């Protein structure tokens, strides 16, 4: 996912609107699967570390792999977040699922994600709206007061209105 050709292809598929919806969804699903596999691997590594915790240094366990996932997500985060503004709910839902995993794994700081989640709270799709609101609530529990301090980017909310997604 970090190779030049793959990176350019994925970014192109996620940003060009004339790309078929199925292809945009597949790119996002590929990212989702990668994150799910990484999460499973990290859980297994954590269990192994607990067995050997007296013999190994915590800092050395999994640093390289978790750094790789963070690097990959940093390359694509803008395109993933911009997928929230796609006209097709399938694309928005998969993008939201990717963001949910990114937040759960702590791969990026939530400050850049919160305005998008708040904007998704205006989505016409009840499932997307509820899942986005749930993520905002979980962030607020994890970082009390963070949501209130974070400036709401009204420009993104207006973009939803502009493209007509919020007809509910």
XYZ file of N, CA and C in Angstrom:
504
model
N 0.811 -1.197 0.000
C 0.000 0.000 0.000
C 0.859 1.267 0.000
N 2.134 1.082 0.273
C 3.013 2.245 0.285
C 3.824 2.387 -0.992
N 3.755 1.382 -1.859
C 4.468 1.481 -3.131
C 3.918 2.641 -3.952
N 4.772 3.262 -4.719
C 4.384 4.445 -5.494
C 3.185 4.171 -6.404
N 3.223 3.078 -7.151
C 2.127 2.768 -8.074
C 0.809 2.529 -7.334
N 0.881 1.737 -6.260
C -0.332 1.433 -5.490
C -0.882 2.703 -4.837
N -0.003 3.502 -4.276
C -0.434 4.739 -3.618
C -1.135 5.654 -4.617
N -0.533 5.842 -5.777
C -1.144 6.709 -6.798
C -2.476 6.147 -7.271
N -2.547 4.829 -7.445
C -3.787 4.192 -7.884
C -4.897 4.383 -6.850
N -4.615 4.073 -5.586
C -5.622 4.210 -4.537
C -6.084 5.658 -4.386
N -5.161 6.583 -4.389
C -5.529 7.995 -4.255
C -6.382 8.427 -5.444
N -6.000 7.997 -6.631
C -6.770 8.333 -7.834
C -8.180 7.744 -7.771
N -8.286 6.479 -7.367
C -9.591 5.826 -7.296
C -10.497 6.467 -6.249
N -9.916 6.974 -5.190
C -10.718 7.594 -4.141
C -11.085 9.049 -4.431
N -10.335 9.708 -5.290
C -10.582 11.140 -5.496
C -11.353 11.464 -6.778
N -11.221 10.648 -7.799
C -11.935 10.953 -9.049
C -13.374 10.479 -8.943
N -14.301 11.386 -9.159
C -15.727 11.074 -9.015
C -16.269 10.185 -10.139
N -15.576 10.149 -11.276
C -16.066 9.297 -12.363
C -15.686 7.825 -12.181
N -14.921 7.518 -11.138
C -14.573 6.135 -10.824
C -15.831 5.428 -10.327
N -16.100 4.226 -10.819
C -17.300 3.505 -10.365
C -17.312 3.332 -8.839
N -18.499 3.387 -8.296
C -18.693 3.272 -6.848
C -18.088 1.969 -6.330
N -18.261 0.883 -7.058
C -17.740 -0.407 -6.618
C -16.226 -0.360 -6.423
N -15.542 0.371 -7.291
C -14.079 0.456 -7.170
C -13.678 1.286 -5.943
N -14.376 2.397 -5.712
C -14.074 3.208 -4.524
C -14.343 2.392 -3.261
N -15.457 1.666 -3.260
C -15.787 0.819 -2.113
C -14.726 -0.261 -1.900
N -14.230 -0.832 -2.992
C -13.231 -1.898 -2.867
C -11.925 -1.377 -2.268
N -11.513 -0.192 -2.669
C -10.294 0.401 -2.100
C -10.478 0.591 -0.594
N -11.622 1.133 -0.200
C -11.891 1.343 1.229
C -11.994 0.008 1.970
N -12.607 -0.998 1.344
C -12.686 -2.328 1.965
C -11.288 -2.925 2.133
N -10.410 -2.704 1.151
C -9.032 -3.194 1.266
C -8.347 -2.581 2.484
N -8.554 -1.283 2.692
C -7.981 -0.613 3.862
C -8.589 -1.157 5.148
N -9.891 -1.384 5.121
C -10.584 -1.932 6.283
C -10.032 -3.317 6.634
N -9.862 -4.155 5.634
C -9.328 -5.504 5.864
C -7.903 -5.442 6.402
N -7.096 -4.555 5.857
C -5.722 -4.404 6.344
C -5.737 -4.033 7.836
N -6.569 -3.064 8.195
C -6.636 -2.628 9.592
C -7.165 -3.735 10.504
N -8.126 -4.502 10.020
C -8.664 -5.609 10.819
C -7.596 -6.684 11.034
N -6.835 -6.988 9.984
C -5.753 -7.975 10.106
C -4.672 -7.478 11.056
N -4.349 -6.202 10.972
C -3.349 -5.615 11.873
C -3.832 -5.657 13.319
N -5.106 -5.365 13.515
C -5.656 -5.403 14.866
C -5.585 -6.814 15.433
N -5.951 -7.802 14.643
C -5.890 -9.196 15.092
C -4.441 -9.593 15.399
N -3.517 -9.163 14.566
C -2.110 -9.470 14.780
C -1.601 -8.817 16.069
N -2.030 -7.576 16.307
C -1.602 -6.862 17.508
C -2.182 -7.507 18.773
N -3.411 -7.992 18.702
C -4.016 -8.684 19.843
C -3.236 -9.953 20.157
N -2.884 -10.681 19.105
C -2.099 -11.906 19.282
C -0.721 -11.580 19.857
N -0.093 -10.530 19.346
C 1.221 -10.130 19.855
C 1.134 -9.701 21.312
N 0.049 -9.037 21.674
C -0.147 -8.605 23.057
C -0.300 -9.818 23.981
N -1.038 -10.810 23.509
C -1.200 -12.027 24.304
C 0.143 -12.736 24.484
N 0.936 -12.767 23.421
C 2.269 -13.370 23.498
C 3.152 -12.597 24.464
N 3.061 -11.279 24.412
C 3.877 -10.462 25.297
C 3.507 -10.707 26.756
N 2.209 -10.839 27.029
C 1.777 -11.086 28.404
C 2.365 -12.381 28.948
N 2.533 -13.372 28.066
C 3.144 -14.627 28.487
C 4.628 -14.444 28.803
N 5.268 -13.539 28.051
C 6.713 -13.363 28.179
C 7.109 -12.015 28.771
N 6.196 -11.330 29.426
C 6.428 -9.939 29.838
C 7.633 -9.755 30.744
N 8.012 -10.758 31.475
C 9.185 -10.616 32.337
C 10.490 -10.733 31.562
N 10.429 -11.291 30.359
C 11.645 -11.527 29.582
C 11.849 -10.518 28.451
N 10.791 -9.812 28.045
C 10.891 -8.920 26.890
C 10.579 -7.481 27.264
N 11.098 -6.589 26.458
C 10.864 -5.155 26.643
C 9.614 -4.763 25.860
N 8.649 -4.145 26.541
C 7.391 -3.742 25.915
C 7.629 -2.839 24.713
N 8.584 -1.954 24.809
C 8.847 -0.996 23.736
C 9.218 -1.698 22.433
N 9.881 -2.827 22.524
C 10.325 -3.523 21.323
C 9.214 -4.328 20.660
N 8.182 -4.651 21.412
C 7.100 -5.474 20.878
C 6.186 -4.677 19.955
N 6.137 -5.007 18.699
C 5.161 -4.454 17.781
C 5.374 -3.020 17.335
N 6.443 -2.373 17.736
C 6.659 -0.983 17.345
C 6.726 -0.823 15.835
N 7.421 -1.719 15.179
C 7.596 -1.596 13.729
C 6.264 -1.756 13.018
N 5.472 -2.773 13.381
C 4.205 -3.011 12.706
C 3.195 -1.908 12.964
N 3.094 -1.442 14.210
C 2.124 -0.382 14.482
C 2.546 0.893 13.768
N 3.841 1.116 13.648
C 4.334 2.273 12.907
C 3.987 2.181 11.432
N 3.998 0.970 10.889
C 3.657 0.772 9.483
C 2.189 1.105 9.234
N 1.312 0.652 10.093
C -0.115 0.941 9.934
C -0.352 2.448 10.005
N 0.305 3.118 10.947
C 0.168 4.568 11.075
C 0.653 5.267 9.811
N 1.778 4.821 9.277
C 2.332 5.411 8.053
C 1.362 5.248 6.891
N 0.815 4.066 6.750
C -0.120 3.803 5.645
C -1.356 4.692 5.777
N -1.900 4.776 6.969
C -3.100 5.585 7.167
C -2.801 7.063 6.938
N -1.641 7.528 7.352
C -1.281 8.932 7.121
C -1.260 9.264 5.631
N -0.883 8.306 4.811
C -0.860 8.522 3.357
C -2.272 8.730 2.823
N -3.234 7.977 3.346
C -4.584 7.951 2.776
C -5.652 8.689 3.593
N -5.313 9.225 4.752
C -6.341 9.770 5.647
C -7.189 10.851 4.984
N -6.578 11.724 4.218
C -7.336 12.801 3.576
C -8.389 12.235 2.628
N -8.003 11.255 1.825
C -8.940 10.658 0.874
C -10.029 9.859 1.584
N -9.666 9.201 2.679
C -10.672 8.451 3.439
C -11.701 9.428 4.005
N -11.220 10.496 4.613
C -12.136 11.485 5.188
C -12.973 12.179 4.116
N -12.387 12.475 2.996
C -13.143 13.113 1.911
C -14.213 12.181 1.339
N -14.038 10.866 1.552
C -15.060 9.905 1.115
C -16.358 10.084 1.893
N -16.307 10.774 3.034
C -17.525 11.081 3.785
C -18.469 11.956 2.968
N -17.955 12.655 1.977
C -18.765 13.573 1.174
C -19.202 12.970 -0.158
N -19.022 11.665 -0.302
C -19.447 10.981 -1.522
C -20.969 10.955 -1.570
N -21.521 10.996 -2.770
C -22.980 10.957 -2.940
C -23.572 9.591 -2.606
N -22.744 8.544 -2.645
C -23.235 7.181 -2.432
C -23.034 6.765 -0.978
N -24.115 6.324 -0.363
C -24.065 5.968 1.058
C -23.145 4.776 1.323
N -23.000 3.868 0.332
C -22.111 2.722 0.534
C -20.681 3.194 0.770
N -20.234 4.169 0.003
C -18.880 4.703 0.137
C -18.734 5.373 1.503
N -19.733 6.170 1.885
C -19.670 6.863 3.170
C -19.634 5.872 4.329
N -20.421 4.804 4.248
C -20.478 3.825 5.332
C -19.153 3.088 5.479
N -18.561 2.674 4.386
C -17.277 1.961 4.473
C -16.191 2.910 4.971
N -16.207 4.152 4.508
C -15.231 5.137 4.983
C -15.375 5.327 6.491
N -16.592 5.368 6.971
C -16.838 5.516 8.408
C -16.334 4.291 9.172
N -16.486 3.115 8.608
C -15.973 1.895 9.241
C -14.444 1.932 9.323
N -13.799 2.420 8.276
C -12.335 2.558 8.281
C -11.924 3.539 9.377
N -12.603 4.676 9.449
C -12.286 5.680 10.460
C -12.502 5.138 11.869
N -13.535 4.335 12.051
C -13.798 3.724 13.357
C -12.606 2.875 13.798
N -12.076 2.075 12.887
C -10.906 1.247 13.213
C -9.666 2.103 13.458
N -9.499 3.142 12.673
C -8.358 4.045 12.846
C -8.395 4.655 14.244
N -9.566 5.094 14.661
C -9.705 5.682 15.995
C -9.468 4.634 17.084
N -10.037 3.464 16.918
C -9.887 2.413 17.925
C -8.423 2.013 18.100
N -7.685 1.996 16.986
C -6.280 1.611 17.035
C -5.365 2.780 17.374
N -5.917 3.987 17.413
C -5.109 5.154 17.764
C -4.056 5.500 16.729
N -4.383 5.314 15.457
C -3.395 5.517 14.400
C -3.179 6.976 14.022
N -4.170 7.813 14.272
C -4.031 9.255 14.035
C -4.703 9.994 15.189
N -4.315 11.242 15.373
C -4.933 12.037 16.429
C -6.366 12.369 16.006
N -7.315 12.238 16.911
C -8.719 12.460 16.545
C -9.065 13.897 16.166
N -8.197 14.855 16.457
C -8.532 16.252 16.173
C -8.838 16.479 14.692
N -8.171 15.749 13.808
C -8.442 15.937 12.386
C -9.669 15.179 11.913
N -10.175 14.273 12.729
C -11.311 13.445 12.344
C -12.632 13.992 12.891
N -12.595 14.611 14.054
C -13.813 15.065 14.729
C -14.722 15.930 13.854
N -14.210 16.949 13.154
C -15.127 17.753 12.326
C -15.859 16.920 11.270
N -15.198 15.923 10.731
C -15.838 15.055 9.740
C -16.924 14.204 10.399
N -16.633 13.683 11.591
C -17.638 12.884 12.301
C -18.854 13.724 12.648
N -18.619 14.938 13.087
C -19.738 15.825 13.410
C -20.555 16.102 12.151
N -19.875 16.307 11.046
C -20.580 16.514 9.775
C -21.398 15.288 9.396
N -20.848 14.103 9.654
C -21.573 12.873 9.336
C -22.819 12.720 10.213
N -22.859 13.433 11.307
C -24.044 13.430 12.153
C -25.249 14.061 11.480
N -25.048 14.673 10.313
C -26.153 15.261 9.541
C -26.515 14.405 8.333
N -25.922 13.223 8.231
C -26.153 12.360 7.072
C -27.620 11.939 6.986
N -28.094 11.755 5.763
C -29.485 11.327 5.558
C -29.696 9.864 5.924
N -28.627 9.074 5.906
C -28.700 7.658 6.240
C -28.660 7.514 7.766
N -29.727 6.950 8.338
C -29.826 6.810 9.798
C -28.678 5.998 10.385
N -28.266 4.943 9.702
C -27.191 4.088 10.199
C -25.877 4.848 10.263
N -25.579 5.587 9.207
C -24.347 6.377 9.167
C -24.391 7.451 10.248
N -25.506 8.117 10.341
C -25.658 9.186 11.322
C -25.457 8.641 12.743
N -26.070 7.507 13.047
C -25.954 6.914 14.384
C -24.529 6.457 14.671
N -23.888 5.847 13.681
C -22.514 5.367 13.879
C -21.546 6.536 14.067
N -21.745 7.609 13.325
C -20.889 8.796 13.476
C -21.098 9.411 14.859
N -22.350 9.532 15.281
C -22.645 10.073 16.612
C -22.040 9.202 17.708
N -22.085 7.893 17.515
C -21.502 6.967 18.491
C -19.991 7.204 18.608
N -19.329 7.423 17.477
C -17.888 7.682 17.507
C -17.573 8.981 18.246
N -18.387 10.000 18.010
C -18.190 11.278 18.710
C -18.367 11.074 20.216
N -19.386 10.317 20.604
C -19.630 10.058 22.024
C -18.479 9.271 22.655
N -17.963 8.276 21.927
C -16.838 7.486 22.448
C -15.596 8.354 22.613
N -15.361 9.246 21.661
C -14.222 10.162 21.795
C -14.408 11.085 22.990
N -15.635 11.525 23.198
C -15.906 12.409 24.327
C -15.688 11.683 25.660
N -16.023 10.389 25.710
C -15.770 9.602 26.921
C -14.273 9.392 27.132
N -13.588 9.102 26.055
C -12.153 8.820 26.134
C -11.350 10.076 26.459
N -11.760 11.197 25.867
C -11.086 12.479 26.079
C -12.121 13.501 26.537
N -12.476 13.481 27.820
C -13.522 14.389 28.313
C -13.235 15.856 27.959
N -14.228 16.508 27.401
C -14.102 17.919 27.035
C -13.455 18.163 25.685
N -12.897 17.133 25.088
C -12.191 17.283 23.813
C -13.127 17.762 22.709
N -14.306 17.188 22.651
C -15.253 17.535 21.596
C -15.687 18.988 21.738
N -15.942 19.417 22.956
C -16.385 20.787 23.170
C -15.294 21.784 22.802
N -14.035 21.425 23.050
C -12.923 22.323 22.763
C -12.632 22.356 21.263
N -12.902 21.240 20.590
C -12.617 21.151 19.161
C -13.567 22.060 18.383
N -13.018 22.867 17.534
C -13.829 23.778 16.727
C -14.550 22.995 15.641
N -15.851 23.213 15.552
C -16.634 22.532 14.525
C -16.387 23.222 13.192
N -16.034 22.429 12.234
C -15.770 22.969 10.909
C -17.098 23.046 10.151
N -17.736 24.187 10.214
C -19.055 24.342 9.599
C -19.004 24.258 8.082
N -17.857 24.495 7.546
C -17.724 24.398 6.095
C -18.056 22.982 5.621
N -17.640 21.963 6.385
C -17.930 20.589 6.005
C -19.413 20.290 6.137
N -20.040 20.788 7.182
C -21.475 20.590 7.342
C -22.219 21.236 6.183
N -21.780 22.419 5.798
C -22.402 23.095 4.654
C -22.215 22.301 3.370
N -21.075 21.618 3.242
C -20.853 20.802 2.044
C -21.904 19.717 1.937
N -22.313 19.132 3.080
C -23.373 18.128 3.043
C -24.652 18.744 2.497
N -24.969 19.886 2.983
C -26.186 20.553 2.532
C -26.091 20.888 1.052
N -24.929 21.316 0.622
C -24.716 21.716 -0.763
C -24.929 20.543 -1.723
N -24.452 19.358 -1.335
C -24.589 18.217 -2.240
C -25.895 17.465 -2.024
N -26.682 17.904 -1.039
C -28.020 17.325 -0.846
C -28.065 16.020 -0.093
N -27.011 15.690 0.651
C -26.987 14.435 1.389
C -27.893 14.486 2.606
N -28.136 15.642 3.150
C -28.832 15.701 4.436
C -30.342 15.843 4.309
N -30.943 15.329 3.260
C -32.395 15.409 3.096
C -33.080 14.360 3.965
N -33.266 14.668 5.208
C -33.964 13.735 6.104
C -34.949 14.419 6.896
